[in-house]
Coordinates of C-alpha atoms in Angstrom, one line a residue:
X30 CA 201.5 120.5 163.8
X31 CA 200.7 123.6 166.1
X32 CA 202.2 126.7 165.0
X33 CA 205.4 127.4 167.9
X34 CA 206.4 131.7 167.9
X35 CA 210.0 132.1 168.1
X36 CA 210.0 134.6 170.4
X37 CA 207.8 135.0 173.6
X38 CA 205.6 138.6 174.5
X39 CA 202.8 139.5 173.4
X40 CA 200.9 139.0 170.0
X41 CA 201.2 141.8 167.5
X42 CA 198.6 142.0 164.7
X43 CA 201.5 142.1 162.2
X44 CA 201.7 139.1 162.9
X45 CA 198.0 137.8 162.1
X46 CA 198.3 139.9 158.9
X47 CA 201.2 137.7 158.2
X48 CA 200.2 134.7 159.0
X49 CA 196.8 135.2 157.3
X50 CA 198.3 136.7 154.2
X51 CA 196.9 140.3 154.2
X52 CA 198.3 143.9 155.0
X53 CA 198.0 144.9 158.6
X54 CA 195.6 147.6 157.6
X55 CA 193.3 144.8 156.2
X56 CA 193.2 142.8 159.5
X57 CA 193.3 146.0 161.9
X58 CA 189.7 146.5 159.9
X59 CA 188.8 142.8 160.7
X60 CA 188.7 143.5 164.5
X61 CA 186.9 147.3 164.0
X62 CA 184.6 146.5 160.8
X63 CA 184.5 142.6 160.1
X64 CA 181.3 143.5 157.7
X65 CA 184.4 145.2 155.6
X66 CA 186.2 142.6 154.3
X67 CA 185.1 139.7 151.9
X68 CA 184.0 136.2 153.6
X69 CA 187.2 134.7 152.4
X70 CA 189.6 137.5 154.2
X71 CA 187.5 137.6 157.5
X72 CA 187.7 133.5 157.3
X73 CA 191.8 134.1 157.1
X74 CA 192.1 137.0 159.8
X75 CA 189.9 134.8 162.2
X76 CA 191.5 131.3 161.6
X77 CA 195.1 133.0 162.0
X78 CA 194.1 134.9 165.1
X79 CA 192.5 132.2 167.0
X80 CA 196.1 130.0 166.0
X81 CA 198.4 132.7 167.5
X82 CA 195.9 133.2 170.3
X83 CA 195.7 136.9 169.4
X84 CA 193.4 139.0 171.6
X85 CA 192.7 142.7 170.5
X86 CA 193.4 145.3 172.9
X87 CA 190.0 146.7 173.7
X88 CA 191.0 149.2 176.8
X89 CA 194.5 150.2 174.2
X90 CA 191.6 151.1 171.9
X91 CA 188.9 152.7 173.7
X92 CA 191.8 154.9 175.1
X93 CA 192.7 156.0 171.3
X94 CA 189.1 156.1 170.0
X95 CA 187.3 157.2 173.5
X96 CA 184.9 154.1 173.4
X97 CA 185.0 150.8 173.7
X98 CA 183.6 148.7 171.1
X99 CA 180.8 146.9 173.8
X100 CA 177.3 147.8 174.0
X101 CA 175.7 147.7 177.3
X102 CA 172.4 146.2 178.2
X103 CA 170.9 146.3 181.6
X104 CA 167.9 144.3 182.2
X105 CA 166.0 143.7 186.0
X106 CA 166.5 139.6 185.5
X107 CA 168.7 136.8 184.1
X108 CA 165.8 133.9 185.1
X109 CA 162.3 136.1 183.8
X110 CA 161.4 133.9 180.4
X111 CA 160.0 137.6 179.3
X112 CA 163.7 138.8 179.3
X113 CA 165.2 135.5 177.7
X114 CA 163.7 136.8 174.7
X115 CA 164.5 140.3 174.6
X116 CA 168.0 138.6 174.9
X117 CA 167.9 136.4 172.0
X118 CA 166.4 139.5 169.6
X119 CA 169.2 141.8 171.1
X120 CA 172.3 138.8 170.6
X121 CA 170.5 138.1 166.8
X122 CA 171.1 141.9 166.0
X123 CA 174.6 142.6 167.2
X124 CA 175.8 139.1 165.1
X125 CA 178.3 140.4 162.8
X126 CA 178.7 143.3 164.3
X127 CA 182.1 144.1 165.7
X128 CA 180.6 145.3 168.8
X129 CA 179.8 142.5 172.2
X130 CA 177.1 142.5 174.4
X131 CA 178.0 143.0 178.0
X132 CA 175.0 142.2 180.3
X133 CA 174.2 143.9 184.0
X134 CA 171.3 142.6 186.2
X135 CA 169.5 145.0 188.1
X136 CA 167.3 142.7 190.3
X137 CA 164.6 145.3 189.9
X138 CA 167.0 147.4 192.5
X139 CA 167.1 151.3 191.5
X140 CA 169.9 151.4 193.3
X141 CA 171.7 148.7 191.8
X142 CA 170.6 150.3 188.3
X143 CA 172.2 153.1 189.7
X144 CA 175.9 151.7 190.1
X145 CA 175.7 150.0 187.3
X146 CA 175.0 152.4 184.8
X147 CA 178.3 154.2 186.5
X148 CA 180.0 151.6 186.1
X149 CA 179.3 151.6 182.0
X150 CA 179.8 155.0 182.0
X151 CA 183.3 154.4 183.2
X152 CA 183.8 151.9 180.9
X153 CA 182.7 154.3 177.4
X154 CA 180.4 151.9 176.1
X155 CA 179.7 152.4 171.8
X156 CA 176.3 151.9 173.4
X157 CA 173.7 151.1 175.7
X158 CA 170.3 149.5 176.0
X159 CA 168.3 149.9 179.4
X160 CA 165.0 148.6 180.5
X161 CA 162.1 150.5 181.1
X162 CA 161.3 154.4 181.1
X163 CA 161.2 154.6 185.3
X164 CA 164.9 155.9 186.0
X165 CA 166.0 157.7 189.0
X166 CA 167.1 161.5 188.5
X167 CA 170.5 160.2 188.8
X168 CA 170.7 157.6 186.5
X169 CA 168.8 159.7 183.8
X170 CA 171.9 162.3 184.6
X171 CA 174.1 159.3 184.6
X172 CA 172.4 158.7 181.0
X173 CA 172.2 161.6 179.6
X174 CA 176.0 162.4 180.5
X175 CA 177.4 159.1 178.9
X176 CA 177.5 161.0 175.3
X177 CA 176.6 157.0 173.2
X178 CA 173.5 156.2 171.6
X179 CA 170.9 154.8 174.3
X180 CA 167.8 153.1 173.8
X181 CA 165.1 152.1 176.4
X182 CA 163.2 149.3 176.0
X183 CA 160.0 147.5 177.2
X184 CA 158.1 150.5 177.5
X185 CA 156.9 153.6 175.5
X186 CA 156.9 157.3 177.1
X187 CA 156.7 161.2 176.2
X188 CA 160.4 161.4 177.3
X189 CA 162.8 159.3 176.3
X190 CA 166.2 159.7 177.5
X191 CA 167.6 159.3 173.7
X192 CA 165.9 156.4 172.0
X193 CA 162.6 154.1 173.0
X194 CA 161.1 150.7 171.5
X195 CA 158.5 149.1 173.3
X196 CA 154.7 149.6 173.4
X197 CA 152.2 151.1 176.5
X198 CA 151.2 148.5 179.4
X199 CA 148.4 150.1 180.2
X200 CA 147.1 150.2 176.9
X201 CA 147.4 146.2 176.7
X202 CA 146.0 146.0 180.0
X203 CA 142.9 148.5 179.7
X204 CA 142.0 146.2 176.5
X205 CA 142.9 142.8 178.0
X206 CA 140.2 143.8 181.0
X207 CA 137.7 145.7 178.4
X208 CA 137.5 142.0 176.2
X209 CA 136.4 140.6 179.4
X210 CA 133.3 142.5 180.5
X211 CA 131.4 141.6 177.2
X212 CA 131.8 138.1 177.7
X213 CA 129.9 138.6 180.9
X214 CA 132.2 138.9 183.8
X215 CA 132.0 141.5 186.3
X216 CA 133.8 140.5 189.0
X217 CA 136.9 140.5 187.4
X218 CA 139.6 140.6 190.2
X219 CA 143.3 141.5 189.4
X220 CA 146.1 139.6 190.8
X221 CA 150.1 141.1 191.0
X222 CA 153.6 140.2 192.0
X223 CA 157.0 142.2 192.1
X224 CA 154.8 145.5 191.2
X225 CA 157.8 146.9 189.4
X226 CA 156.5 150.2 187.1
X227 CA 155.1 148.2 184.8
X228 CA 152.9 145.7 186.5
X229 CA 152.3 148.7 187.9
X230 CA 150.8 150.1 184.7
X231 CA 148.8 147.1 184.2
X232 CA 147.3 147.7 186.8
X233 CA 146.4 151.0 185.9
X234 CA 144.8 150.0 182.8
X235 CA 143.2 147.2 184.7
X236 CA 141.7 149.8 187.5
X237 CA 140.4 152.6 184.5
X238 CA 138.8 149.7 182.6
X239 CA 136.8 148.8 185.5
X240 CA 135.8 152.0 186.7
X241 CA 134.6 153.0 183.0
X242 CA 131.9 150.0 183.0
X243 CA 131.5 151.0 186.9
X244 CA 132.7 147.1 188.1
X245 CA 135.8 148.3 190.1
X246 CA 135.7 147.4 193.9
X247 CA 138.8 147.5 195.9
X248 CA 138.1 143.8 197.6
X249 CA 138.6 142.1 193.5
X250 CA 142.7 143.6 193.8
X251 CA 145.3 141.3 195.5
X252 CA 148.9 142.3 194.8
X253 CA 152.4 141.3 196.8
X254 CA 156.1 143.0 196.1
X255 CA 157.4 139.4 196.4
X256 CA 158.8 137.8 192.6
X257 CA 156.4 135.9 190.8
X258 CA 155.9 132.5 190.2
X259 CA 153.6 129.8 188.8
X260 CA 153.1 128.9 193.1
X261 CA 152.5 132.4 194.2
X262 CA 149.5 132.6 191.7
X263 CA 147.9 129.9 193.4
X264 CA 148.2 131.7 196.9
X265 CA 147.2 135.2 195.2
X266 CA 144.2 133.4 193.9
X267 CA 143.4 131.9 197.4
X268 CA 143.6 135.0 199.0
X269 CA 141.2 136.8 196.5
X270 CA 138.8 134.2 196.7
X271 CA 138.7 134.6 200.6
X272 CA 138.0 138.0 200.1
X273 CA 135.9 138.3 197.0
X274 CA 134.1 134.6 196.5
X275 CA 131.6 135.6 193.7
X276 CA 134.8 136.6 191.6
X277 CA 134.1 135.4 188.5
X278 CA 137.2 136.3 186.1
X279 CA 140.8 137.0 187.1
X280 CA 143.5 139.2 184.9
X281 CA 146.9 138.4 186.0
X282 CA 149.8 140.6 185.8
X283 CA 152.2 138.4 183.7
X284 CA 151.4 134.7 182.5
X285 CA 153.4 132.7 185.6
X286 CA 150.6 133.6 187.8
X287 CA 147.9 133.1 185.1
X288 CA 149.3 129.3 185.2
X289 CA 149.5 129.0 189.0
X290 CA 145.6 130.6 189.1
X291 CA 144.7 128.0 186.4
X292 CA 146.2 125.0 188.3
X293 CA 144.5 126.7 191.9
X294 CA 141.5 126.6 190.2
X295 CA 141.9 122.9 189.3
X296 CA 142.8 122.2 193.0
X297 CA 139.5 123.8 193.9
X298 CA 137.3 122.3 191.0
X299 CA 136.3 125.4 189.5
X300 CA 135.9 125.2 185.8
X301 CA 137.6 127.5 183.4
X302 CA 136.2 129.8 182.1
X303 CA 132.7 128.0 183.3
X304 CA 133.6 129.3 186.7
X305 CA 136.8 131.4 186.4
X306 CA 138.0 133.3 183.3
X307 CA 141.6 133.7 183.4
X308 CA 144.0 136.6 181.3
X309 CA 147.6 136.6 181.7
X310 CA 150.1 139.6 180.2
X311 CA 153.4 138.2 177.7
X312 CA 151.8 135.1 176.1
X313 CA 154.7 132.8 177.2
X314 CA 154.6 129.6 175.3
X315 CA 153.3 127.9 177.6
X316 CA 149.8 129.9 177.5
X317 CA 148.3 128.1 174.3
X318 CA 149.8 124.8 175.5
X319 CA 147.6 124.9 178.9
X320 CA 144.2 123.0 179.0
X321 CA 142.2 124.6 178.6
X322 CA 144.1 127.4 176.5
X323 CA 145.1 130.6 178.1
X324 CA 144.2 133.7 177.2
X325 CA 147.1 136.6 177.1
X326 CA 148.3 139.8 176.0
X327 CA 151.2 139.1 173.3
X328 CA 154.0 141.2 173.3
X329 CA 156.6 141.6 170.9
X330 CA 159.8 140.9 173.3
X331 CA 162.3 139.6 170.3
X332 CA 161.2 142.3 168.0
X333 CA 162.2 144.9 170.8
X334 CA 165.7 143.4 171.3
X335 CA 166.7 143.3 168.0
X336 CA 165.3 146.5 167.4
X337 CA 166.6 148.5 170.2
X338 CA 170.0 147.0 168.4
X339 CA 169.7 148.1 165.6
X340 CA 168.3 151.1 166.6
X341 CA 171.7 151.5 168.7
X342 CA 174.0 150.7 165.8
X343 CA 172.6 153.0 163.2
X344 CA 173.1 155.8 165.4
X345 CA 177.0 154.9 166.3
X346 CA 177.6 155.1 162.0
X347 CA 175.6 158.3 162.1
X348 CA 172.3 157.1 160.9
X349 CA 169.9 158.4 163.5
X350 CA 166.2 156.7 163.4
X351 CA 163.8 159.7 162.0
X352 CA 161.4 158.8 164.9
X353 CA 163.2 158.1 168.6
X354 CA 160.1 156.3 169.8
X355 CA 159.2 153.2 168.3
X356 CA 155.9 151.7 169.7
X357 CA 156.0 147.9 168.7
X358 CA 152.0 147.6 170.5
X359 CA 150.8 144.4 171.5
X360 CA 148.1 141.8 170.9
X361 CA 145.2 140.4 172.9
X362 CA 145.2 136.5 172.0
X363 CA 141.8 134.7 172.6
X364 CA 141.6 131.7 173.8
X365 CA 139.6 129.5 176.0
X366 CA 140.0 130.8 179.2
X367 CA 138.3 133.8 178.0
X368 CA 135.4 132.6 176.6
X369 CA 131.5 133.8 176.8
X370 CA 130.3 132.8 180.2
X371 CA 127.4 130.7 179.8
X372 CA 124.1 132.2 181.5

């Protein structure tokens, strides 16, 4: 039989201590430290709140304690698979925790990353996690003002704002387009959507690697602010072939367009990597499940969520990282589509 209250008004923790047969002390820590108490007493505490319907009083505490026990995470997209994992390394991190993840979408808007990190700061955050290294001079006064462990992620820099995990995209970009040329391409043409900072780097590693074997010409680069998708690499690739036809490999700035090049080139009957190499930038699942196999640049997305986490929580006990930056690199993975062109 469901448990009736004899009086109406709001749930009082008392009462969940009473109900779940410990002192009020011992459930207070429940909701503040769960990692305190033993399995058995944080199975009691939880089973007797969720029966009275007891919600803790998180603004009632953030008044008393000046922060709110949420951690803040800003990311440009809900729909990039790139950010899905970043996502599942961060949730896997805070599990346990007694802090919650409150998510805010920038849509790749300064602007919008503007607002929102006001609105966090407003709301005290324990913490905050933040994508990229790009911010405006407000925001990073925005940031620097919130006085709560921040971490950026996605990217590496000289100056981070408090705490950085990610690795350089112009590094992984610079390599990706340096594997090509001894496999025999040299007109390796570079294809780009959204051009947020860091495609924007790729690129940049894309354009010095050219120049230093002296292959770069300006006709082998077609980019487009418009988001990416699998379809738009198929029109990219159409438009570079009507401007560069003897282009012979293609590095993509992220693996959606690497998969709408491949299929383009199937539409055309060009063989890969016979007639077009092809490199994409994430290694997405998909990229070793294409025929043939794509090559990519792998980056370690779940490792920087769950590290940026735990990054963030060490430093709300007090247990600062002895390095701030933490560079995660990346891999170049081989495949098919990258393969020695045949003389």
């Amino acid at each position: 039989m469901e448990r009736k209250r004899a009086k109406s008004g709001e749930i009082r923790l008392t009462e969940v201590a009473k109900l779940a047969g410990v002192s009020p002390i011992t459930a207070s820590r429940f909701f503040r430290k769960p990692e305190a108490l033993s399995p058995s007493k944080r199975e009691r505490v939880a089973s007797a709140a969720k029966e009275l319907g007891y919600v803790p009083n998180l603004a009632a505490r953030a008044l008393a304690s000046q922060r709110t026990e949420v951690i803040g995470v800003l990311i440009p997209s809900l729909t990039n698979n790139v950010f899905s994992d970043v996502l599942r390394g961060i949730y896997d991190a805070s599990e346990g925790s007694r802090y919650s993840i409150q998510l805010a979408n920038t849509r790749y808007s300064i602007l919008q990353e503007e607002q929102l990190l006001r609105l966090f700061q407003a709301q005290k955050p324990a913490g905050l996690i933040v994508t990229g290294i790009d911010q405006t001079a407000e925001s990073r006064a925005v940031m620097e003002a919130m006085n709560c462990p921040i971490a950026q992620i996605m990217e590496v820099g000289p100056d981070p704002v408090d705490m950085m995990v990610g690795f350089s995209h112009y590094d992984a970009a610079f390599a990706a387009v340096s594997h090509l040329i001894p496999q025999g391409y040299q007109r390796i043409g570079f294809v780009g959507a959204q051009m947020d900072p860091r495609v924007q780097r790729r690129f940049g590693g894309y354009r010095d690697a050219m120049k230093a074997a002296s292959l770069f010409d300006p006709r082998l680069i077609v980019t487009t602010p418009v988001p990416t998708s699998i379809t738009l690499g198929g029109s990219l690739l159409a438009d570079l072939l009507s401007k560069a036809p003897d282009t012979d490999a293609v590095f993509c700035g992220n693996d959606d367009l690497a998969l709408g090049v491949l299929f383009e080139c199937q539409r055309r009957h060009l063989s890969v990597p016979e007639d077009m190499a092809i490199v994409g930038f994430n290694d997405l699942e998909f990229m070793a499940s294409a025929v043939p196999p794509l090559t990519s640049v792998r980056t370690n997305r779940y490792e920087m969520g769950r590290s940026a986490v735990t990054m963030v929580l060490a430093a709300i006990d007090g247990n600062r990282p002895p390095e701030p930056v933490v560079d995660l690199g990346f891999q170049l993975m081989v495949r098919e589509s990258s393969s020695p062109r045949r003389a």
